[in-house]
């Protein structure tokens, strides 16, 4: 049975002039020829743009995750401050038992922070770039296996998967580790397809990838080594059936590839182990082997023990919008495809029947399942990322099946003499179309009716079948397949772009982290009210020299030599910093930069501002941009706001948001008395009479005021569009420890400008 031509073959054919063609080609023909010649680079550029937008956009927006982001941030800043990069160290300069991996992840984060400055974006950038690199490897490997169609669908399936968007945009070690593994497997496959020095170069690249994987996550590198061993073992076994000199040639090439692919990581990894062990001694092996490997295999004595179907449950979540089972189905069909052509040589000039290097992909999935679902009894959610690229490849094999069917039809391989091969491809194409439809309906369910989408797709399928019966099947199927797959992938990407991201609440300390690092401030004291009670957080945000103030200490009691004091107690706009002290504000926190002994801000200062002695008209105003906000509440430029900036919630059309606080004040210690809170707010619900937000005041930990504001308040929608001042009264008793105000979003669009507290005259 003849195979359809490859993409490369079709490109060459498209570039050749037709028989008897004379004269210069028409402009449209020249354009088509140029697009055909540059098709792969153009598609690669499209994949890079889409994946880059998904993975690199707004990297610093989400709050810091204490595990594992703060882990890498802490040890990277310790390395930068101390100059010790051989292994992770504590603040004292000693080898740490908290970090149980080799130091490559620390190196890349330290390099990023050195080049770009300390920030959450620079902390996450190396891991996001590794995820983007994995997308590139998938494109290159997919093109080698089955052409541009498989390359694009595999790369975008991975880039827009839940796993890539959840862990590929954060400081998580798994995407970095898997990038090196896939790079090594792709390079080893490249060595199979080449001879001589070129094969050696590709084998060395594979070895370098495995070496970097070892320096990222030591013995887990086995999921990359095992596929290579199995592949080359089968190659050596098949060579035994060959006659000389072919047998010796195949064995020599296989052993050379093994020597480079496994020898390089053994040499580089062994060199690091020897150097680190010479300085650290036995504790290195206790941490790197005992804690990192033995305890993980044993499930950490139940701390992270894997339950029966936990891996499958995580895959269901992170393989969205596609069911992960379809990934296994697609790889099974890929294996059948590879088996059907097992006797074909991998290259035109190859004389020996070496197995197709594409077998390394299903073997990689097999090794990952063996490790994470069978060998180790522990699991953390991001471990499952190791299975995702291969499963994305399986899904992509299904998604690109309509393109392979079109190639068969166009090549004239659909006659009855080849019906078995054609029907298998047609069946895979049908399953691929269903897979694409599942992904599309899950991705744009917030924009279009899923039922209507399925009905429309079914109608299109019937129409194509009917037209195919009428003749002209080859061109129709080819164009329909290309249009169907391209449109489906584009719609999935559109669904990602239009779906609101849940980055979480503002991280005030991330903003202060950037400002203080830009100024070269390294001696920072953090107040207890900031709730940064972990060494991980203190070092990641502000560096190795950062310390916490003792419990109950005033901000002015920071030790001599302190360059900045960080606190969550936000001064109101009316507070004027004393000479020699600068207030650096962030949403939800401030840094008081200067001589700590001059700092006058604290609970006593706020109480004095609102005490009876302050007289009538005394008030404390907090701008919304200085308060912490949650989820979809973002700072927007608003000329009508008092400071030109407001915190607003403007939901995407057709998307309903759950209730969350738009703004909330810190815990305020107020003297006993009666108060008025004036909130400056505007809202718009598009003419509907629905609850827009609720203003809440908590006194002593209990909700004392809850004012529900509806759209259409008053006659003819009065209250909408322009800012209104809402006055809320509350009382503070002597025994009440704190007051907290929050503006809670319900529906529509809401803008918050400020909240002002004023003491009311009269008895307490």
mmCIF file of N, CA, C and O in Angstrom, residues 162-192:
data_model
loop_
_atom_site.group_PDB
_atom_site.id
_atom_site.type_symbol
_atom_site.label_atom_id
_atom_site.label_comp_id
_atom_site.label_asym_id
_atom_site.label_seq_id
_atom_site.Cartn_x
_atom_site.Cartn_y
_atom_site.Cartn_z
ATOM 1 N N UNK A 162 -4.902 23.285 30.262
ATOM 2 C CA UNK A 162 -4.991 23.759 31.640
ATOM 3 C C UNK A 162 -3.688 23.594 32.389
ATOM 4 O O UNK A 162 -3.335 24.429 33.229
ATOM 5 N N UNK A 163 -2.932 22.544 32.092
ATOM 6 C CA UNK A 163 -1.659 22.306 32.787
ATOM 7 C C UNK A 163 -0.647 23.393 32.468
ATOM 8 O O UNK A 163 0.032 23.909 33.361
ATOM 9 N N UNK A 164 -0.518 23.757 31.179
ATOM 10 C CA UNK A 164 0.450 24.786 30.799
ATOM 11 C C UNK A 164 0.078 26.133 31.399
ATOM 12 O O UNK A 164 0.947 26.893 31.846
ATOM 13 N N UNK A 165 -1.209 26.453 31.427
ATOM 14 C CA UNK A 165 -1.625 27.747 31.944
ATOM 15 C C UNK A 165 -1.574 27.794 33.470
ATOM 16 O O UNK A 165 -1.442 28.866 34.050
ATOM 17 N N UNK A 166 -1.673 26.655 34.118
ATOM 18 C CA UNK A 166 -1.619 26.626 35.586
ATOM 19 C C UNK A 166 -0.191 26.570 36.100
ATOM 20 O O UNK A 166 0.179 27.314 37.010
ATOM 21 N N UNK A 167 0.629 25.679 35.539
ATOM 22 C CA UNK A 167 1.989 25.480 36.055
ATOM 23 C C UNK A 167 3.061 26.063 35.144
ATOM 24 O O UNK A 167 4.172 26.323 35.605
ATOM 25 N N UNK A 168 2.735 26.263 33.877
ATOM 26 C CA UNK A 168 3.723 26.812 32.968
ATOM 27 C C UNK A 168 3.928 28.304 33.119
ATOM 28 O O UNK A 168 4.879 28.856 32.570
ATOM 29 N N UNK A 169 3.057 28.977 33.863
ATOM 30 C CA UNK A 169 3.166 30.419 34.087
ATOM 31 C C UNK A 169 3.602 30.739 35.513
ATOM 32 O O UNK A 169 3.550 31.895 35.932
ATOM 33 N N UNK A 170 3.989 29.745 36.261
ATOM 34 C CA UNK A 170 4.415 29.957 37.641
ATOM 35 C C UNK A 170 5.808 29.363 37.842
ATOM 36 O O UNK A 170 6.312 28.629 36.989
ATOM 37 N N UNK A 171 6.404 29.681 38.976
ATOM 38 C CA UNK A 171 7.713 29.115 39.305
ATOM 39 C C UNK A 171 7.506 27.699 39.819
ATOM 40 O O UNK A 171 7.488 27.434 41.017
ATOM 41 N N UNK A 172 7.326 26.788 38.877
ATOM 42 C CA UNK A 172 7.095 25.367 39.175
ATOM 43 C C UNK A 172 8.159 24.570 38.438
ATOM 44 O O UNK A 172 8.385 24.773 37.236
ATOM 45 N N UNK A 173 8.800 23.661 39.114
ATOM 46 C CA UNK A 173 9.963 22.976 38.546
ATOM 47 C C UNK A 173 9.600 22.002 37.436
ATOM 48 O O UNK A 173 10.406 21.721 36.551
ATOM 49 N N UNK A 174 8.380 21.492 37.432
ATOM 50 C CA UNK A 174 8.018 20.435 36.484
ATOM 51 C C UNK A 174 8.127 20.876 35.019
ATOM 52 O O UNK A 174 8.675 20.141 34.193
ATOM 53 N N UNK A 175 7.616 22.055 34.625
ATOM 54 C CA UNK A 175 7.781 22.463 33.219
ATOM 55 C C UNK A 175 9.241 22.585 32.795
ATOM 56 O O UNK A 175 9.593 22.239 31.656
ATOM 57 N N UNK A 176 10.105 23.057 33.684
ATOM 58 C CA UNK A 176 11.529 23.157 33.366
ATOM 59 C C UNK A 176 12.125 21.764 33.177
ATOM 60 O O UNK A 176 12.867 21.508 32.212
ATOM 61 N N UNK A 177 11.790 20.857 34.062
ATOM 62 C CA UNK A 177 12.303 19.487 34.002
ATOM 63 C C UNK A 177 11.837 18.778 32.731
ATOM 64 O O UNK A 177 12.636 18.155 32.010
ATOM 65 N N UNK A 178 10.545 18.894 32.413
ATOM 66 C CA UNK A 178 10.002 18.202 31.249
ATOM 67 C C UNK A 178 10.534 18.799 29.951
ATOM 68 O O UNK A 178 10.690 18.096 28.949
ATOM 69 N N UNK A 179 10.842 20.094 29.947
ATOM 70 C CA UNK A 179 11.438 20.686 28.749
ATOM 71 C C UNK A 179 12.749 20.000 28.414
ATOM 72 O O UNK A 179 13.007 19.638 27.251
ATOM 73 N N UNK A 180 13.613 19.803 29.409
ATOM 74 C CA UNK A 180 14.893 19.143 29.147
ATOM 75 C C UNK A 180 14.685 17.706 28.683
ATOM 76 O O UNK A 180 15.391 17.225 27.777
ATOM 77 N N UNK A 181 13.703 17.012 29.279
ATOM 78 C CA UNK A 181 13.450 15.621 28.900
ATOM 79 C C UNK A 181 12.989 15.533 27.444
ATOM 80 O O UNK A 181 13.501 14.725 26.656
ATOM 81 N N UNK A 182 12.012 16.352 27.058
ATOM 82 C CA UNK A 182 11.512 16.312 25.688
ATOM 83 C C UNK A 182 12.579 16.748 24.688
ATOM 84 O O UNK A 182 12.668 16.210 23.578
ATOM 85 N N UNK A 183 13.382 17.747 25.083
ATOM 86 C CA UNK A 183 14.483 18.163 24.215
ATOM 87 C C UNK A 183 15.433 16.996 23.961
ATOM 88 O O UNK A 183 15.880 16.768 22.825
ATOM 89 N N UNK A 184 15.721 16.234 25.016
ATOM 90 C CA UNK A 184 16.629 15.095 24.878
ATOM 91 C C UNK A 184 16.035 14.019 23.977
ATOM 92 O O UNK A 184 16.734 13.466 23.110
ATOM 93 N N UNK A 185 14.754 13.700 24.146
ATOM 94 C CA UNK A 185 14.136 12.657 23.327
ATOM 95 C C UNK A 185 14.042 13.088 21.866
ATOM 96 O O UNK A 185 14.270 12.289 20.951
ATOM 97 N N UNK A 186 13.683 14.357 21.653
ATOM 98 C CA UNK A 186 13.623 14.865 20.275
ATOM 99 C C UNK A 186 15.015 14.821 19.624
ATOM 100 O O UNK A 186 15.157 14.423 18.461
ATOM 101 N N UNK A 187 16.029 15.219 20.371
ATOM 102 C CA UNK A 187 17.386 15.217 19.833
ATOM 103 C C UNK A 187 17.871 13.795 19.575
ATOM 104 O O UNK A 187 18.551 13.536 18.566
ATOM 105 N N UNK A 188 17.514 12.868 20.461
ATOM 106 C CA UNK A 188 17.934 11.476 20.230
ATOM 107 C C UNK A 188 17.281 10.936 18.964
ATOM 108 O O UNK A 188 17.916 10.210 18.185
ATOM 109 N N UNK A 189 16.014 11.294 18.751
ATOM 110 C CA UNK A 189 15.362 10.904 17.502
ATOM 111 C C UNK A 189 16.040 11.522 16.297
ATOM 112 O O UNK A 189 16.141 10.898 15.233
ATOM 113 N N UNK A 190 16.520 12.755 16.448
ATOM 114 C CA UNK A 190 17.263 13.385 15.358
ATOM 115 C C UNK A 190 18.551 12.655 15.058
ATOM 116 O O UNK A 190 18.979 12.580 13.896
ATOM 117 N N UNK A 191 19.187 12.109 16.090
ATOM 118 C CA UNK A 191 20.422 11.348 15.873
ATOM 119 C C UNK A 191 20.145 10.073 15.084
ATOM 120 O O UNK A 191 20.979 9.634 14.278
ATOM 121 N N UNK A 192 18.970 9.456 15.305
ATOM 122 C CA UNK A 192 18.614 8.243 14.571
ATOM 123 C C UNK A 192 18.511 8.527 13.076
ATOM 124 O O UNK A 192 18.872 7.685 12.242
#
